[in-house]
Amino acid sequence: MDRVQDVGDRVAIIGAGWSGLAAAVSLAEGGVPVTVLEASRSLGGRARRVTVDGTPLDNGQHILIGAYRETLSLMRKVGADPRELLLRTPLELRFAGGFHLRAPALPYPANLLVALLAARGLSAAEALAAIRFVLRLRRDGFRIDPDRSVAELLRARGQTGALSRHLWGPLCVSALNTSPGSASAQVFAHVIRDGLTGERGNSDLLLPRADLGRLLPDPAAAYVAARGGSVETGVAVRLVARDGDAFRLDDRPERFAGVVVACAPQNAAALLAGIPGLEPVRRSIESLAYEPIYTCYLKYADHIGLPAPMLGFTDGFIQWAFDRGRLSGMRGLIAAVASGPGAHQEWAHGAIAQKAHAELAAVIRDLPAPDWTRTIAEKRATFSCSPALSRPAAATGVPGLFLAGDYVASDYPGTLEAAVKSGIAAARAVAPQSST
């Protein structure tokens, strides 16, 4: 992989999302001076805090799992204690229709076996079929050759009915943000490998108790600043250019020994237009398609809540609802989430709120009208994780210039863990002497 020879100069990171901040923290820890440039006024990229009339919300509801070791390690490094900021529970999937699966605090594979066999809404035959499915994936080394859609894999392996409806389908959408009919079975197999097998705690759910800014972006920026780096917001970089053996960003006076392009992929390709030879990289980025996530916040009276911190829905607009009162003390606030494309993309935000309220009213008896609602649409929340997708590599082929982000080639879908791992890898590549 191409490397910067002289790391005494400053490294620029374009984008202060989770991948960019992970790269910045890794470089700052190793003593490399770093400048982070973020176009928006907020930190966190596509996983950020959004303040509405003084109320801290998030642009989406992100679920972490126990297997997110790099993310949890980075949080601890910058002083964000996961024990305080995340509610950790054994894997639990509870649906409004009555399906309920909960993994006990037992070592793997006993935790998975008991969870499936004791799940409410699964027959014994379905539970055994799910166990055979995981065992066969493990026997095959979690390789799907050739890659195909998750729906095709599930049909071929007998994972239909309640298994598809309440287990594998929701897991696919939650992890890949792509519907089973369009999602990569290979990447889905990696999710099962890392999330459901191995150490018992891998499958634990980690639900944020605080807004996304407090989980990583704010403390990461403070960590970088305390070590001589800078994080500048409201600074839109338009072009990266070579200047001898170094780099320039637009008309800034500084020269940078290395650059990590960690902005959203739809913006990354244009940044590289000024460097010859990067047309294949740009085409790879531009070929990506995207999936939306809509989050509708509904504020009810303080005594209103869900029967669980996270509740699943089927056959409607909502896929998951989160009780922010149970999670973060914001009593009466429910976040309803719809991942992927659908008719709701054409609805006005008021219509989205009405639909979400109607589906919640089917679960919460005598639900009054909400005091207020707010819908946040991330129209390009993640890349479409389709079968055999060719994702761009981190190395651009230009010494000192690297990509970082959840879309960069890896085993993982577009998750926070993928973003963090990508940022750390880019930091090690751009300044290998700083690695600790």
Coordinates of C-alpha atoms in Angstrom, one line a residue:
M1 CA 0.0 0.0 0.0
D2 CA 1.3 3.5 -0.9
R3 CA 2.7 5.4 2.1
V4 CA 3.8 8.9 3.0
Q5 CA 7.6 9.0 3.4
D6 CA 7.8 12.2 5.4
V7 CA 5.2 12.2 8.2
G8 CA 6.7 15.2 9.9
D9 CA 4.2 17.3 7.9
R10 CA 0.5 17.6 8.7
V11 CA -2.0 15.2 7.4
A12 CA -5.4 16.5 6.2
I13 CA -8.6 14.5 6.7
I14 CA -11.6 15.6 4.7
G15 CA -14.8 14.8 6.6
A16 CA -15.5 14.6 10.3
G17 CA -17.8 11.6 10.2
W18 CA -17.0 8.5 12.2
S19 CA -14.3 7.3 9.7
G20 CA -12.6 10.7 9.5
L21 CA -12.6 11.1 13.3
A22 CA -11.3 7.6 13.8
A23 CA -8.4 8.4 11.4
A24 CA -7.8 11.7 13.2
V25 CA -7.7 10.1 16.7
S26 CA -5.3 7.4 15.5
L27 CA -3.0 9.9 13.9
A28 CA -3.1 12.3 16.9
E29 CA -2.4 9.4 19.2
G30 CA 0.8 8.6 17.2
G31 CA 2.0 12.2 17.4
V32 CA 1.1 13.1 13.8
P33 CA -0.3 16.7 13.4
V34 CA -3.7 16.5 11.8
T35 CA -6.2 18.9 10.3
V36 CA -9.8 17.8 10.0
L37 CA -12.0 19.8 7.6
E38 CA -15.8 19.3 7.7
A39 CA -18.2 21.0 5.3
S40 CA -21.1 21.0 7.7
R41 CA -21.4 22.8 11.0
S42 CA -21.8 19.5 12.9
L43 CA -19.7 16.5 13.5
G44 CA -20.6 12.9 12.9
G45 CA -21.4 12.8 9.2
R46 CA -24.3 10.4 8.6
A47 CA -24.5 9.5 12.3
R48 CA -24.8 12.9 14.0
R49 CA -26.7 14.8 16.6
V50 CA -29.5 17.0 15.3
T51 CA -30.9 19.7 17.6
V52 CA -34.6 20.6 17.2
D53 CA -35.9 23.5 19.2
G54 CA -33.2 22.9 21.8
T55 CA -33.9 19.1 22.0
P56 CA -30.9 16.9 21.0
L57 CA -32.0 14.3 18.6
D58 CA -30.1 12.1 16.1
N59 CA -30.4 11.9 12.3
G60 CA -31.1 8.2 12.7
Q61 CA -31.3 5.4 15.2
H62 CA -28.0 3.4 15.3
I63 CA -27.7 0.1 17.0
L64 CA -24.3 -1.2 17.9
I65 CA -23.5 -4.8 18.9
G66 CA -20.9 -6.3 21.1
A67 CA -18.8 -7.4 18.1
Y68 CA -18.0 -3.7 17.3
R69 CA -14.7 -3.9 19.1
E70 CA -12.9 -1.1 17.2
T71 CA -15.7 1.3 17.8
L72 CA -15.9 0.5 21.5
S73 CA -12.1 0.7 21.9
L74 CA -12.1 4.1 20.2
M75 CA -14.9 5.4 22.4
R76 CA -12.9 4.4 25.5
K77 CA -9.7 6.0 24.1
V78 CA -11.4 9.4 23.7
G79 CA -13.1 9.2 27.1
A80 CA -16.6 8.1 26.1
D81 CA -17.4 5.3 28.4
P82 CA -19.6 2.7 26.6
R83 CA -20.8 1.4 30.0
E84 CA -22.4 4.8 30.6
L85 CA -23.4 5.8 27.1
L86 CA -24.8 2.5 25.8
L87 CA -27.5 0.2 27.2
R88 CA -26.0 -3.3 26.8
T89 CA -28.5 -6.2 26.7
P90 CA -28.3 -9.8 25.3
L91 CA -29.7 -10.0 21.8
E92 CA -33.4 -9.5 21.9
L93 CA -35.8 -9.2 19.0
R94 CA -39.4 -8.3 20.1
F95 CA -42.1 -7.6 17.5
A96 CA -45.5 -6.0 17.9
G97 CA -47.1 -9.1 16.4
G98 CA -45.8 -11.3 19.3
F99 CA -42.6 -12.7 18.0
H100 CA -39.9 -12.6 20.7
L101 CA -36.4 -14.0 20.7
R102 CA -33.9 -13.4 23.5
A103 CA -30.4 -14.8 23.9
P104 CA -29.5 -15.9 27.4
A105 CA -26.2 -15.1 29.1
L106 CA -24.6 -18.4 28.0
P107 CA -21.4 -19.1 26.0
Y108 CA -21.7 -19.6 22.3
P109 CA -23.2 -21.7 20.8
A110 CA -25.5 -22.5 23.8
N111 CA -26.8 -18.9 23.8
L112 CA -27.9 -19.1 20.1
L113 CA -29.4 -22.6 20.5
V114 CA -31.5 -21.7 23.5
A115 CA -32.6 -18.4 21.9
L116 CA -33.9 -20.1 18.8
L117 CA -35.5 -23.1 20.5
A118 CA -37.2 -20.9 23.1
A119 CA -38.3 -18.1 20.7
R120 CA -41.9 -17.2 20.8
G121 CA -43.4 -17.4 17.3
L122 CA -41.0 -20.0 16.0
S123 CA -42.0 -23.7 15.7
A124 CA -39.5 -26.3 16.8
A125 CA -39.0 -27.2 13.1
E126 CA -38.2 -23.6 12.3
A127 CA -35.8 -23.3 15.2
L128 CA -33.9 -26.4 14.1
A129 CA -33.9 -25.1 10.5
A130 CA -32.3 -21.9 11.7
I131 CA -29.7 -23.8 13.7
R132 CA -28.8 -25.9 10.6
F133 CA -28.6 -22.7 8.5
V134 CA -26.0 -21.2 10.8
L135 CA -24.0 -24.5 11.2
R136 CA -23.9 -24.8 7.4
L137 CA -22.6 -21.3 7.0
R138 CA -20.0 -22.0 9.6
R139 CA -19.0 -25.3 7.9
D140 CA -18.6 -23.4 4.6
G141 CA -16.4 -20.8 6.2
F142 CA -19.2 -18.2 5.8
R143 CA -18.4 -18.1 2.1
I144 CA -21.3 -17.7 -0.5
D145 CA -20.0 -18.6 -3.9
P146 CA -21.3 -17.3 -6.1
D147 CA -22.8 -14.3 -4.3
R148 CA -26.5 -13.9 -4.6
S149 CA -29.3 -12.0 -2.9
V150 CA -30.1 -12.7 0.7
A151 CA -33.7 -13.7 -0.3
E152 CA -32.3 -16.3 -2.7
L153 CA -30.0 -17.7 -0.1
L154 CA -32.9 -17.9 2.5
R155 CA -35.2 -19.7 0.0
A156 CA -32.5 -22.1 -0.9
R157 CA -31.7 -22.9 2.7
G158 CA -35.3 -23.3 3.9
Q159 CA -35.4 -20.1 5.9
T160 CA -38.9 -19.0 5.0
G161 CA -42.0 -18.1 7.0
A162 CA -41.3 -16.6 10.5
L163 CA -37.6 -17.1 10.0
S164 CA -37.5 -14.8 7.1
R165 CA -40.2 -12.4 8.4
H166 CA -39.0 -11.9 12.0
L167 CA -35.3 -13.0 12.1
W168 CA -33.2 -13.0 9.0
G169 CA -35.1 -10.4 7.1
P170 CA -35.0 -7.7 9.9
L171 CA -31.4 -8.6 10.6
C172 CA -30.5 -8.0 7.0
V173 CA -32.3 -4.7 6.8
S174 CA -30.8 -3.5 10.1
A175 CA -27.2 -4.5 9.3
L176 CA -27.1 -3.9 5.5
N177 CA -29.8 -1.2 5.1
T178 CA -30.7 -3.1 2.0
S179 CA -33.8 -5.3 1.5
P180 CA -33.3 -9.1 1.4
G181 CA -34.2 -9.1 -2.3
S182 CA -31.4 -6.8 -3.2
A183 CA -28.8 -7.4 -0.5
S184 CA -25.6 -9.4 -0.7
A185 CA -25.7 -12.8 0.8
Q186 CA -22.0 -12.8 1.2
V187 CA -21.9 -9.7 3.3
F188 CA -24.9 -11.0 5.3
A189 CA -22.9 -14.1 6.0
H190 CA -20.1 -12.0 7.4
V191 CA -22.7 -10.2 9.7
I192 CA -23.9 -13.6 11.0
R193 CA -20.3 -14.7 11.5
D194 CA -19.3 -11.7 13.5
G195 CA -22.5 -11.0 15.3
L196 CA -24.0 -14.3 16.1
T197 CA -21.1 -16.7 16.5
G198 CA -17.8 -16.6 18.4
E199 CA -17.7 -14.9 21.9
R200 CA -21.0 -14.8 23.8
G201 CA -21.0 -11.0 23.9
N202 CA -20.7 -10.5 20.2
S203 CA -24.5 -10.6 19.7
D204 CA -25.3 -8.2 22.6
L205 CA -27.3 -5.1 21.6
L206 CA -25.8 -1.8 22.5
L207 CA -28.5 0.9 22.4
P208 CA -27.4 4.6 22.7
R209 CA -28.4 6.3 26.0
A210 CA -27.1 9.6 24.7
D211 CA -27.2 11.5 21.4
L212 CA -24.7 10.4 18.7
G213 CA -22.5 13.4 19.2
R214 CA -21.6 12.3 22.7
L215 CA -20.9 8.7 21.7
L216 CA -17.8 9.6 19.6
P217 CA -17.7 12.8 17.5
D218 CA -17.5 15.4 20.3
P219 CA -15.0 13.6 22.5
A220 CA -12.9 12.6 19.4
A221 CA -12.7 16.2 18.3
A222 CA -11.6 17.2 21.8
Y223 CA -9.0 14.4 21.9
V224 CA -7.5 15.6 18.6
A225 CA -7.4 19.2 19.7
A226 CA -5.7 18.3 23.0
R227 CA -2.9 16.7 21.0
G228 CA -2.2 19.6 18.7
G229 CA -4.6 18.8 15.9
S230 CA -7.5 20.9 14.6
V231 CA -11.1 20.2 13.6
E232 CA -12.6 22.9 11.5
T233 CA -16.3 22.8 10.7
G234 CA -18.1 24.8 8.0
V235 CA -15.1 24.3 5.6
A236 CA -16.0 22.8 2.3
V237 CA -13.1 21.4 0.4
R238 CA -13.7 21.3 -3.4
L239 CA -10.5 19.8 -4.8
V240 CA -7.4 17.9 -3.8
A241 CA -4.3 18.6 -5.9
R242 CA -0.7 17.4 -6.0
D243 CA 2.0 20.0 -5.2
G244 CA 5.3 18.2 -5.8
D245 CA 5.5 15.4 -3.2
A246 CA 2.7 17.0 -1.1
F247 CA -0.9 18.0 -1.5
R248 CA -2.9 21.2 -1.6
L249 CA -6.6 21.6 -0.8
D250 CA -8.3 24.3 -2.8
D251 CA -6.4 27.5 -2.2
R252 CA -5.3 26.8 1.4
P253 CA -1.7 27.9 2.0
E254 CA -0.7 24.7 3.8
R255 CA 0.8 21.7 2.1
F256 CA -0.1 18.3 3.5
A257 CA 2.1 15.2 3.5
G258 CA -0.9 13.0 3.2
V259 CA -4.7 13.3 2.7
V260 CA -7.5 11.0 3.9
V261 CA -10.7 11.6 1.9
A262 CA -13.3 10.6 4.5
C263 CA -16.4 12.5 3.3
A264 CA -19.5 10.8 2.0
P265 CA -18.9 8.8 -1.2
Q266 CA -21.2 11.0 -3.3
N267 CA -18.8 13.9 -2.6
A268 CA -15.5 12.0 -2.6
A269 CA -15.3 11.4 -6.4
A270 CA -15.4 15.1 -7.2
L271 CA -12.6 15.9 -4.8
L272 CA -10.2 13.6 -6.8
A273 CA -10.9 15.2 -10.2
G274 CA -7.8 17.4 -10.1
I275 CA -5.4 14.4 -9.8
P276 CA -4.6 12.6 -13.1
G277 CA -4.9 8.8 -13.2
L278 CA -7.7 8.5 -10.7
E279 CA -10.5 8.1 -13.2
P280 CA -11.0 4.3 -12.3
V281 CA -11.2 5.2 -8.6
R282 CA -13.8 7.9 -9.3
R283 CA -15.8 5.6 -11.6
S284 CA -15.9 3.0 -8.8
I285 CA -17.2 5.5 -6.3
E286 CA -19.7 7.0 -8.8
S287 CA -21.1 3.5 -9.5
L288 CA -22.4 3.1 -6.0
A289 CA -26.2 3.3 -5.4
Y290 CA -27.7 4.4 -2.1
E291 CA -30.4 3.5 0.3
P292 CA -32.5 6.0 2.4
I293 CA -33.4 5.9 6.1
Y294 CA -36.4 7.9 7.4
T295 CA -36.6 8.6 11.2
C296 CA -39.8 10.1 12.5
Y297 CA -39.8 11.4 16.1
L298 CA -43.1 11.6 17.9
K299 CA -43.3 13.4 21.3
Y300 CA -46.2 12.2 23.5
A301 CA -47.1 12.8 27.1
D302 CA -44.4 11.7 29.5
H303 CA -46.2 8.5 30.6
I304 CA -46.4 7.1 27.0
G305 CA -43.8 4.5 26.1
L306 CA -43.2 1.2 24.3
P307 CA -43.3 -2.2 25.9
A308 CA -39.6 -2.6 25.1
P309 CA -36.7 -0.2 24.4
M310 CA -36.7 -1.4 20.8
L311 CA -39.8 -2.9 19.1
G312 CA -40.1 -4.4 15.6
F313 CA -42.9 -4.0 13.2
T314 CA -43.9 -5.9 10.0
D315 CA -46.0 -5.2 6.9
G316 CA -46.2 -1.4 7.4
F317 CA -44.2 1.8 7.2
I318 CA -42.4 1.4 10.5
Q319 CA -39.7 -1.3 10.8
W320 CA -38.4 -0.4 14.3
A321 CA -39.5 1.9 17.0
F322 CA -37.2 3.1 19.8
D323 CA -38.4 4.3 23.2
R324 CA -36.1 7.3 23.9
G325 CA -37.6 7.6 27.4
R326 CA -36.3 4.1 28.3
L327 CA -33.0 4.7 26.6
S328 CA -32.1 8.3 27.3
G329 CA -34.6 9.7 29.7
M330 CA -36.5 11.7 27.1
R331 CA -39.8 10.6 28.4
G332 CA -42.7 10.2 25.9
L333 CA -40.4 10.4 22.9
I334 CA -40.6 7.6 20.3
A335 CA -38.4 7.3 17.2
A336 CA -40.0 5.3 14.4
V337 CA -37.6 4.1 11.7
A338 CA -38.1 3.0 8.0
S339 CA -35.0 1.8 6.2
G340 CA -34.8 1.4 2.5
P341 CA -36.9 2.7 -0.4
G342 CA -40.7 2.8 -0.5
A343 CA -43.8 4.8 -1.2
H344 CA -43.0 7.0 1.9
Q345 CA -40.2 8.7 -0.1
E346 CA -43.0 10.6 -1.9
W347 CA -44.9 11.5 1.2
A348 CA -44.9 14.8 2.9
H349 CA -43.3 14.8 6.4
G350 CA -46.7 15.3 7.9
A351 CA -48.1 12.3 6.2
I352 CA -45.1 10.2 7.4
A353 CA -45.9 11.3 11.0
Q354 CA -49.5 10.4 10.6
K355 CA -48.7 6.9 9.3
A356 CA -46.1 6.3 12.1
H357 CA -48.6 7.5 14.7
A358 CA -51.3 5.1 13.3
E359 CA -49.0 2.1 13.5
L360 CA -47.9 3.0 17.0
A361 CA -51.5 3.4 18.0
A362 CA -52.1 -0.3 17.1
V363 CA -49.6 -1.2 19.8
I364 CA -50.1 1.4 22.5
R365 CA -53.7 1.5 23.8
D366 CA -55.5 4.8 23.8
L367 CA -52.5 6.6 22.3
P368 CA -53.2 10.4 22.2
A369 CA -52.1 12.6 19.3
P370 CA -48.4 13.6 19.6
D371 CA -47.5 17.0 21.0
W372 CA -45.0 17.4 18.1
T373 CA -43.3 15.4 15.4
R374 CA -40.1 15.7 13.4
T375 CA -39.1 13.6 10.4
I376 CA -35.5 13.4 9.4
A377 CA -34.8 11.9 5.9
E378 CA -31.3 10.6 5.1
K379 CA -31.8 10.0 1.4
R380 CA -28.3 8.5 1.0
A381 CA -27.9 7.0 4.4
T382 CA -25.8 4.0 3.2
F383 CA -24.6 2.5 0.0
S384 CA -26.8 -0.3 -1.5
C385 CA -25.0 -3.5 -0.4
S386 CA -25.8 -5.5 -3.5
P387 CA -24.4 -9.0 -4.5
A388 CA -20.9 -9.0 -5.9
L389 CA -20.6 -5.3 -5.5
S390 CA -17.2 -3.9 -6.4
R391 CA -16.4 -1.3 -3.8
P392 CA -13.4 1.1 -4.1
A393 CA -10.2 0.3 -2.3
A394 CA -8.7 2.5 0.4
A395 CA -5.5 2.9 -1.6
T396 CA -6.0 5.3 -4.5
G397 CA -2.6 4.4 -6.2
V398 CA -1.3 7.9 -5.4
P399 CA 1.2 7.9 -2.6
G400 CA -0.2 9.5 0.5
L401 CA -3.8 9.7 -0.7
F402 CA -6.3 7.3 0.8
L403 CA -10.1 6.8 1.1
A404 CA -11.9 6.1 4.3
G405 CA -15.6 5.4 4.9
D406 CA -18.1 2.6 5.4
Y407 CA -18.3 2.2 1.6
V408 CA -14.6 1.3 1.2
A409 CA -13.9 -2.3 0.3
S410 CA -14.2 -4.7 3.3
D411 CA -16.2 -7.6 4.6
Y412 CA -18.7 -5.3 6.2
P413 CA -21.8 -3.4 5.3
G414 CA -22.3 0.4 5.9
T415 CA -22.1 0.4 9.7
L416 CA -20.4 2.5 12.3
E417 CA -17.9 -0.3 12.9
A418 CA -17.0 -0.4 9.2
A419 CA -16.5 3.4 9.2
V420 CA -14.3 3.3 12.3
K421 CA -12.2 0.3 11.0
S422 CA -11.7 2.1 7.7
G423 CA -10.6 5.3 9.3
I424 CA -8.1 3.5 11.5
A425 CA -6.7 1.5 8.6
A426 CA -6.3 4.7 6.5
A427 CA -4.4 6.4 9.4
R428 CA -2.0 3.5 9.6
A429 CA -1.5 3.5 5.8
V430 CA -0.9 7.3 5.5
A431 CA 1.5 7.4 8.5
P432 CA 2.6 3.9 9.4
Q433 CA 5.2 5.1 11.9
S434 CA 2.4 6.5 14.0
S435 CA 0.8 3.1 14.6
T436 CA 0.7 2.0 18.2

